[in-house]
mmCIF file of C-alpha atoms in Angstrom:
data_model
loop_
_atom_site.group_PDB
_atom_site.id
_atom_site.type_symbol
_atom_site.label_atom_id
_atom_site.label_comp_id
_atom_site.label_asym_id
_atom_site.label_seq_id
_atom_site.Cartn_x
_atom_site.Cartn_y
_atom_site.Cartn_z
ATOM 1 C CA MET W 1 81.541 85.511 98.530
ATOM 2 C CA GLN W 2 82.225 82.668 96.132
ATOM 3 C CA THR W 3 84.186 83.940 93.133
ATOM 4 C CA ILE W 4 84.543 82.306 89.716
ATOM 5 C CA ILE W 5 87.347 83.342 87.389
ATOM 6 C CA GLY W 6 86.166 82.409 83.922
ATOM 7 C CA ILE W 7 82.414 82.790 84.510
ATOM 8 C CA ASN W 8 81.939 82.997 80.734
ATOM 9 C CA GLY W 9 82.860 79.326 80.150
ATOM 10 C CA ILE W 10 80.791 76.167 80.511
ATOM 11 C CA THR W 11 82.513 75.115 83.753
ATOM 12 C CA GLY W 12 82.292 78.605 85.224
ATOM 13 C CA LYS W 13 78.563 78.809 84.585
ATOM 14 C CA GLY W 14 78.063 75.277 85.883
ATOM 15 C CA VAL W 15 79.907 76.001 89.128
ATOM 16 C CA ALA W 16 77.888 79.206 89.511
ATOM 17 C CA ALA W 17 74.629 77.283 89.124
ATOM 18 C CA GLU W 18 75.643 74.823 91.848
ATOM 19 C CA LEU W 19 76.669 77.589 94.245
ATOM 20 C CA LEU W 20 73.516 79.608 93.640
ATOM 21 C CA HIS W 21 71.424 76.481 94.213
ATOM 22 C CA LYS W 22 73.113 76.147 97.608
ATOM 23 C CA GLY W 23 72.288 79.764 98.456
ATOM 24 C CA PHE W 24 75.712 81.367 98.073
ATOM 25 C CA LYS W 25 76.449 84.819 96.712
ATOM 26 C CA VAL W 26 78.475 84.496 93.529
ATOM 27 C CA LYS W 27 80.792 86.896 91.770
ATOM 28 C CA GLY W 28 81.853 86.205 88.219
ATOM 29 C CA ILE W 29 85.108 87.451 86.723
ATOM 30 C CA SER W 30 85.914 87.556 83.021
ATOM 31 C CA ARG W 31 87.414 89.938 80.500
ATOM 32 C CA ARG W 32 84.006 90.643 78.955
ATOM 33 C CA ASP W 33 80.647 91.315 80.559
ATOM 34 C CA THR W 34 78.878 88.018 81.264
ATOM 35 C CA PRO W 35 75.341 88.652 82.510
ATOM 36 C CA GLY W 36 73.660 86.178 84.817
ATOM 37 C CA PRO W 37 72.286 85.731 88.340
ATOM 38 C CA TRP W 38 75.612 86.823 89.818
ATOM 39 C CA THR W 39 77.526 90.035 90.294
ATOM 40 C CA HIS W 40 80.145 90.545 87.620
ATOM 41 C CA GLU W 41 83.491 92.268 87.578
ATOM 42 C CA LYS W 42 85.798 92.603 84.625
ATOM 43 C CA GLY W 43 89.189 91.071 85.186
ATOM 44 C CA ASP W 44 92.038 89.702 83.113
ATOM 45 C CA VAL W 45 94.181 86.987 84.713
ATOM 46 C CA LEU W 46 97.204 88.572 83.032
ATOM 47 C CA ASN W 47 96.553 91.849 84.857
ATOM 48 C CA LYS W 48 97.642 91.419 88.462
ATOM 49 C CA GLU W 49 95.990 94.596 89.720
ATOM 50 C CA GLN W 50 92.624 93.671 88.207
ATOM 51 C CA ILE W 51 92.671 90.150 89.622
ATOM 52 C CA MET W 52 93.792 91.287 93.069
ATOM 53 C CA GLN W 53 90.924 93.770 93.159
ATOM 54 C CA ALA W 54 88.341 91.334 91.797
ATOM 55 C CA VAL W 55 89.254 88.528 94.225
ATOM 56 C CA ALA W 56 89.329 90.761 97.324
ATOM 57 C CA GLY W 57 86.664 89.714 99.803
ATOM 58 C CA SER W 58 86.310 86.195 98.403
ATOM 59 C CA GLU W 59 86.088 83.100 100.574
ATOM 60 C CA VAL W 60 86.643 80.609 97.747
ATOM 61 C CA VAL W 61 87.987 81.251 94.246
ATOM 62 C CA TYR W 62 87.195 78.784 91.453
ATOM 63 C CA ALA W 63 89.738 79.053 88.635
ATOM 64 C CA CYS W 64 87.714 77.918 85.620
ATOM 65 C CA PHE W 65 89.515 80.006 83.022
ATOM 66 C CA GLY W 66 91.441 78.833 79.998
ATOM 67 C CA LEU W 67 93.857 80.423 77.559
ATOM 68 C CA GLU W 68 94.000 80.417 73.782
ATOM 69 C CA TYR W 69 94.890 76.896 72.618
ATOM 70 C CA ASP W 70 98.307 77.844 71.258
ATOM 71 C CA ILE W 71 101.580 76.597 72.736
ATOM 72 C CA LYS W 72 103.262 79.980 72.267
ATOM 73 C CA VAL W 73 100.473 81.641 74.231
ATOM 74 C CA TRP W 74 100.574 78.934 76.890
ATOM 75 C CA ARG W 75 104.325 79.258 77.462
ATOM 76 C CA ARG W 76 104.065 83.036 77.688
ATOM 77 C CA ASP W 77 100.835 83.499 79.644
ATOM 78 C CA TRP W 78 100.162 80.513 81.924
ATOM 79 C CA PRO W 79 103.032 81.291 84.370
ATOM 80 C CA VAL W 80 101.860 84.907 84.664
ATOM 81 C CA ALA W 81 98.185 83.990 85.004
ATOM 82 C CA ILE W 82 98.609 81.366 87.697
ATOM 83 C CA GLU W 83 101.000 83.487 89.754
ATOM 84 C CA ASN W 84 98.532 86.390 89.652
ATOM 85 C CA VAL W 85 95.722 84.094 90.833
ATOM 86 C CA ILE W 86 97.849 82.603 93.616
ATOM 87 C CA GLU W 87 98.887 86.034 94.897
ATOM 88 C CA ALA W 88 95.323 87.322 94.733
ATOM 89 C CA CYS W 89 94.078 84.349 96.791
ATOM 90 C CA LEU W 90 96.864 84.783 99.333
ATOM 91 C CA ALA W 91 96.085 88.480 99.707
ATOM 92 C CA ALA W 92 92.380 87.746 100.202
ATOM 93 C CA ASN W 93 92.993 84.666 102.377
ATOM 94 C CA ALA W 94 90.755 82.840 99.915
ATOM 95 C CA LYS W 95 90.758 79.141 99.095
ATOM 96 C CA LEU W 96 91.642 78.238 95.490
ATOM 97 C CA VAL W 97 89.941 75.475 93.512
ATOM 98 C CA PHE W 98 91.895 75.034 90.289
ATOM 99 C CA ILE W 99 90.203 73.168 87.422
ATOM 100 C CA ASP W 100 92.907 71.174 85.648
ATOM 101 C CA ASN W 101 93.314 68.643 82.852
ATOM 102 C CA VAL W 102 95.526 65.540 82.528
ATOM 103 C CA TYR W 103 98.115 66.746 80.019
ATOM 104 C CA MET W 104 100.879 66.675 82.637
ATOM 105 C CA TYR W 105 100.583 62.883 83.032
ATOM 106 C CA GLY W 106 101.680 62.244 79.460
ATOM 107 C CA LEU W 107 101.176 58.801 77.962
ATOM 108 C CA VAL W 108 99.994 56.502 80.746
ATOM 109 C CA GLU W 109 99.930 52.723 80.598
ATOM 110 C CA GLY W 110 96.957 51.677 82.656
ATOM 111 C CA THR W 111 94.609 54.013 84.513
ATOM 112 C CA MET W 112 95.269 57.627 85.472
ATOM 113 C CA THR W 113 94.881 58.252 89.205
ATOM 114 C CA GLU W 114 95.909 61.080 91.514
ATOM 115 C CA GLU W 115 99.115 59.140 92.203
ATOM 116 C CA THR W 116 100.119 58.993 88.532
ATOM 117 C CA PRO W 117 103.494 60.756 88.164
ATOM 118 C CA MET W 118 103.718 63.856 85.991
ATOM 119 C CA ARG W 119 105.703 62.775 82.919
ATOM 120 C CA PRO W 120 104.435 64.976 80.084
ATOM 121 C CA THR W 121 105.033 63.813 76.523
ATOM 122 C CA SER W 122 103.822 67.049 74.900
ATOM 123 C CA GLU W 123 104.832 70.688 75.054
ATOM 124 C CA LYS W 124 101.421 71.647 76.398
ATOM 125 C CA GLY W 125 101.800 68.947 79.036
ATOM 126 C CA LYS W 126 105.071 70.529 80.170
ATOM 127 C CA VAL W 127 103.335 73.857 80.621
ATOM 128 C CA ARG W 128 100.510 72.296 82.612
ATOM 129 C CA MET W 129 102.996 70.426 84.806
ATOM 130 C CA ALA W 130 104.745 73.716 85.605
ATOM 131 C CA VAL W 131 101.387 75.271 86.531
ATOM 132 C CA ALA W 132 100.482 72.347 88.804
ATOM 133 C CA GLU W 133 103.902 72.405 90.458
ATOM 134 C CA ARG W 134 103.548 76.106 91.199
ATOM 135 C CA ILE W 135 100.144 75.607 92.809
ATOM 136 C CA LEU W 136 101.293 72.600 94.853
ATOM 137 C CA ASP W 137 104.339 74.559 96.013
ATOM 138 C CA ALA W 138 102.062 77.396 97.119
ATOM 139 C CA PHE W 139 100.013 74.894 99.144
ATOM 140 C CA LYS W 140 103.141 73.539 100.793
ATOM 141 C CA ASN W 141 105.346 76.583 101.238
ATOM 142 C CA ARG W 142 103.313 79.782 100.848
ATOM 143 C CA GLY W 143 100.281 79.162 103.016
ATOM 144 C CA LEU W 144 97.789 78.918 100.166
ATOM 145 C CA ARG W 145 94.628 76.979 100.947
ATOM 146 C CA GLY W 146 93.198 75.097 98.044
ATOM 147 C CA THR W 147 92.933 72.060 95.856
ATOM 148 C CA ILE W 148 93.375 70.891 92.264
ATOM 149 C CA LEU W 149 90.496 69.166 90.478
ATOM 150 C CA ARG W 150 91.480 67.263 87.336
ATOM 151 C CA ALA W 151 89.075 66.028 84.710
ATOM 152 C CA ALA W 152 89.295 63.779 81.701
ATOM 153 C CA ASP W 153 88.203 65.268 78.370
ATOM 154 C CA PHE W 154 84.881 67.087 78.737
ATOM 155 C CA TYR W 155 81.493 66.350 77.235
ATOM 156 C CA GLY W 156 77.971 67.543 77.934
ATOM 157 C CA PRO W 157 75.236 69.937 76.773
ATOM 158 C CA ASP W 158 76.513 73.292 75.503
ATOM 159 C CA CYS W 159 80.108 72.096 75.902
ATOM 160 C CA GLU W 160 81.582 73.915 72.925
ATOM 161 C CA LYS W 161 85.277 73.537 73.708
ATOM 162 C CA SER W 162 85.276 69.765 73.478
ATOM 163 C CA MET W 163 86.697 67.693 70.661
ATOM 164 C CA ILE W 164 83.877 65.147 70.839
ATOM 165 C CA THR W 165 81.386 68.010 70.521
ATOM 166 C CA GLU W 166 83.023 69.350 67.380
ATOM 167 C CA THR W 167 83.812 66.080 65.644
ATOM 168 C CA VAL W 168 80.923 63.830 66.695
ATOM 169 C CA PHE W 169 77.871 65.567 68.176
ATOM 170 C CA LYS W 170 77.875 68.550 65.815
ATOM 171 C CA ASN W 171 78.764 66.530 62.721
ATOM 172 C CA LEU W 172 75.987 64.035 63.359
ATOM 173 C CA ALA W 173 73.518 66.824 64.132
ATOM 174 C CA LYS W 174 74.269 68.255 60.676
ATOM 175 C CA GLY W 175 73.884 64.874 58.997
ATOM 176 C CA LYS W 176 77.621 64.578 58.426
ATOM 177 C CA THR W 177 79.941 61.648 59.152
ATOM 178 C CA ALA W 178 81.369 61.587 62.658
ATOM 179 C CA GLN W 179 85.123 62.023 62.967
ATOM 180 C CA TRP W 180 87.358 60.501 65.612
ATOM 181 C CA LEU W 181 90.933 61.453 66.361
ATOM 182 C CA GLY W 182 93.420 58.605 66.425
ATOM 183 C CA LYS W 183 92.239 55.006 66.609
ATOM 184 C CA THR W 184 88.588 54.089 66.950
ATOM 185 C CA ASP W 185 89.328 50.825 68.764
ATOM 186 C CA LYS W 186 91.002 52.516 71.744
ATOM 187 C CA VAL W 187 88.996 53.292 74.883
ATOM 188 C CA HIS W 188 88.555 56.888 75.977
ATOM 189 C CA ALA W 189 87.096 58.247 79.215
ATOM 190 C CA PHE W 190 85.115 61.502 79.282
ATOM 191 C CA THR W 191 84.010 63.588 82.262
ATOM 192 C CA TYR W 192 80.435 64.874 82.193
ATOM 193 C CA VAL W 193 80.651 68.628 82.831
ATOM 194 C CA PRO W 194 77.743 68.827 85.331
ATOM 195 C CA ASP W 195 79.494 66.190 87.486
ATOM 196 C CA LEU W 196 82.725 68.187 87.359
ATOM 197 C CA CYS W 197 80.959 71.364 88.471
ATOM 198 C CA LYS W 198 79.242 69.669 91.410
ATOM 199 C CA ALA W 199 82.566 68.204 92.544
ATOM 200 C CA ALA W 200 84.309 71.581 92.273
ATOM 201 C CA VAL W 201 81.808 73.090 94.703
ATOM 202 C CA THR W 202 82.187 70.171 97.114
ATOM 203 C CA LEU W 203 85.967 70.618 97.136
ATOM 204 C CA GLY W 204 85.597 74.360 97.616
ATOM 205 C CA LEU W 205 83.428 73.921 100.698
ATOM 206 C CA ASP W 206 85.102 70.905 102.334
ATOM 207 C CA ALA W 207 88.437 71.331 104.135
ATOM 208 C CA ARG W 208 89.234 67.643 103.607
ATOM 209 C CA ALA W 209 90.064 68.524 100.011
ATOM 210 C CA ASP W 210 92.768 71.035 100.884
ATOM 211 C CA GLY W 211 96.318 70.590 99.650
ATOM 212 C CA GLN W 212 95.491 67.641 97.408
ATOM 213 C CA VAL W 213 94.810 66.663 93.814
ATOM 214 C CA TRP W 214 91.424 65.094 93.044
ATOM 215 C CA HIS W 215 89.978 63.481 89.945
ATOM 216 C CA ALA W 216 86.491 64.634 88.984
ATOM 217 C CA PRO W 217 83.708 62.013 89.143
ATOM 218 C CA THR W 218 83.879 60.105 85.871
ATOM 219 C CA HIS W 219 81.949 56.971 85.009
ATOM 220 C CA PRO W 220 84.150 53.836 84.996
ATOM 221 C CA GLU W 221 82.462 52.223 81.975
ATOM 222 C CA VAL W 222 84.947 51.517 79.186
ATOM 223 C CA LEU W 223 83.962 52.653 75.687
ATOM 224 C CA THR W 224 86.017 52.717 72.493
ATOM 225 C CA GLY W 225 85.806 55.560 70.005
ATOM 226 C CA LYS W 226 83.642 53.365 67.782
ATOM 227 C CA GLN W 227 81.260 52.638 70.654
ATOM 228 C CA TRP W 228 81.002 56.330 71.545
ATOM 229 C CA VAL W 229 79.989 57.155 67.969
ATOM 230 C CA GLU W 230 77.504 54.268 67.801
ATOM 231 C CA ILE W 231 75.718 55.321 71.005
ATOM 232 C CA ILE W 232 75.673 59.002 70.053
ATOM 233 C CA ALA W 233 74.437 58.248 66.534
ATOM 234 C CA LYS W 234 71.602 56.101 67.915
ATOM 235 C CA GLU W 235 70.518 58.905 70.239
ATOM 236 C CA MET W 236 70.585 61.387 67.376
ATOM 237 C CA GLY W 237 68.812 59.107 64.931
ATOM 238 C CA ARG W 238 71.759 59.034 62.544
ATOM 239 C CA LYS W 239 73.813 56.356 60.854
ATOM 240 C CA PRO W 240 76.933 55.506 62.903
ATOM 241 C CA GLY W 241 79.430 56.318 60.159
ATOM 242 C CA ILE W 242 82.882 57.259 61.386
ATOM 243 C CA MET W 243 86.036 58.700 59.842
ATOM 244 C CA ALA W 244 89.276 58.165 61.765
ATOM 245 C CA LEU W 245 91.702 61.090 61.626
ATOM 246 C CA GLY W 246 95.291 59.904 61.995
ATOM 247 C CA SER W 247 98.469 61.956 62.315
ATOM 248 C CA PHE W 248 98.850 62.513 58.569
ATOM 249 C CA MET W 249 95.285 63.747 58.079
ATOM 250 C CA VAL W 250 95.388 65.942 61.188
ATOM 251 C CA GLY W 251 98.697 67.396 60.002
ATOM 252 C CA LEU W 252 97.298 68.058 56.553
ATOM 253 C CA LEU W 253 94.130 69.693 57.861
ATOM 254 C CA GLY W 254 96.248 71.626 60.339
ATOM 255 C CA LEU W 255 97.683 73.608 57.428
ATOM 256 C CA PHE W 256 94.252 75.210 57.119
ATOM 257 C CA ILE W 257 92.720 74.764 60.581
ATOM 258 C CA PRO W 258 94.943 76.183 63.377
ATOM 259 C CA ILE W 259 93.277 74.208 66.197
ATOM 260 C CA LEU W 260 94.161 70.913 64.502
ATOM 261 C CA ARG W 261 97.743 72.062 64.198
ATOM 262 C CA GLU W 262 97.772 72.450 67.986
ATOM 263 C CA ILE W 263 95.927 69.162 68.574
ATOM 264 C CA ARG W 264 98.443 67.057 66.670
ATOM 265 C CA GLU W 265 100.884 66.655 69.582
ATOM 266 C CA MET W 266 98.004 65.471 71.768
ATOM 267 C CA LEU W 267 97.012 62.603 69.464
ATOM 268 C CA TYR W 268 98.759 60.116 71.767
ATOM 269 C CA GLN W 269 95.646 60.428 73.960
ATOM 270 C CA TYR W 270 93.572 58.909 71.144
ATOM 271 C CA LYS W 271 96.112 56.435 69.779
ATOM 272 C CA HIS W 272 96.302 54.604 73.104
ATOM 273 C CA ASP W 273 93.767 53.621 75.741
ATOM 274 C CA TYR W 274 92.791 56.602 77.905
ATOM 275 C CA ARG W 275 91.534 55.370 81.276
ATOM 276 C CA PHE W 276 90.686 57.655 84.178
ATOM 277 C CA SER W 277 89.760 56.827 87.775
ATOM 278 C CA SER W 278 87.815 59.014 90.201
ATOM 279 C CA GLU W 279 87.630 56.411 92.975
ATOM 280 C CA LYS W 280 89.447 58.660 95.455
ATOM 281 C CA TYR W 281 86.812 61.380 95.184
ATOM 282 C CA GLU W 282 83.890 58.966 95.289
ATOM 283 C CA ARG W 283 85.347 57.104 98.268
ATOM 284 C CA THR W 284 86.044 60.308 100.231
ATOM 285 C CA PHE W 285 82.982 62.435 99.526
ATOM 286 C CA GLY W 286 80.393 60.143 97.946
ATOM 287 C CA ASP W 287 78.086 63.002 97.034
ATOM 288 C CA VAL W 288 78.397 62.862 93.233
ATOM 289 C CA ALA W 289 77.653 59.597 91.479
ATOM 290 C CA PRO W 290 79.280 59.791 88.028
ATOM 291 C CA THR W 291 76.622 60.101 85.346
ATOM 292 C CA PRO W 292 76.398 56.893 83.271
ATOM 293 C CA TYR W 293 77.517 57.487 79.707
ATOM 294 C CA PRO W 294 74.150 56.615 78.096
ATOM 295 C CA GLU W 295 72.428 59.202 80.296
ATOM 296 C CA GLY W 296 75.023 61.916 79.621
ATOM 297 C CA ILE W 297 75.073 61.150 75.908
ATOM 298 C CA GLN W 298 71.274 61.343 75.735
ATOM 299 C CA ALA W 299 71.219 64.805 77.359
ATOM 300 C CA THR W 300 74.041 66.055 75.159
ATOM 301 C CA ALA W 301 72.509 64.632 71.984
ATOM 302 C CA GLN W 302 69.167 66.278 72.788
ATOM 303 C CA PHE W 303 70.895 69.613 73.207
ATOM 304 C CA TYR W 304 72.691 69.462 69.853
ATOM 305 C CA LYS W 305 69.690 68.069 67.999
ATOM 306 C CA LYS W 306 67.946 71.333 68.859
#
């Protein structure tokens, strides 16, 4: 049994689709019923008993869940959630594939790789570093089998929890001006969600991945914020207008929009070049060619135009 914690999210559903395509039985876990071509069991990562029961009998567990984007919630709940998942996998002798982000790296000069040291420059980054350290320690000292898969910021069809979805794709679809956090002349890498999901399944099924951190396949082309908006606008048949949201504006809007209040400490990712390398994955497995940005943008634009 291949089990997905967080089947209700875009990555959970994408991983499920890949596994089902390969002929595997899939179990989905989430707090609410999530119907689909899988068996479903309710489970809350903060409830150890529920997660232990839901994971029992699993061969591989894909941790695709997230928590409310609030630093107070993260500090309180991430340590509990990840320990419950680790213990459930150990009890079931299941392999863990943990879907991660890059917050723990902090501000990086140059390109992020799997060898980039964890030097978080945000409070959320500190929480994510603690989570990664706990998983890596379980690999090394507790007998946990598994791997960590890190992605750059997400984009893709039906990718609701993505800043570029909210500020660019959706705005342009509504005939509004696109917005871009930080500076529009800085480059920013994005991981196409379908590529991430394919890679997660590869890592789950291949023992060569065990005990290591991997970067999800991400196209190496370098695009600035302005270029992203121009390409997306062309695909959507809109004018490529763009409004840059700096720290002051984000802070001001954050008085009324809670998510922007939480985003403000992460603006360093958009004020500086954000480069991300997946060469290690591509060199080792070679099964997922990162989707070129024009192709991924076209598919995403078509989805939001509808």
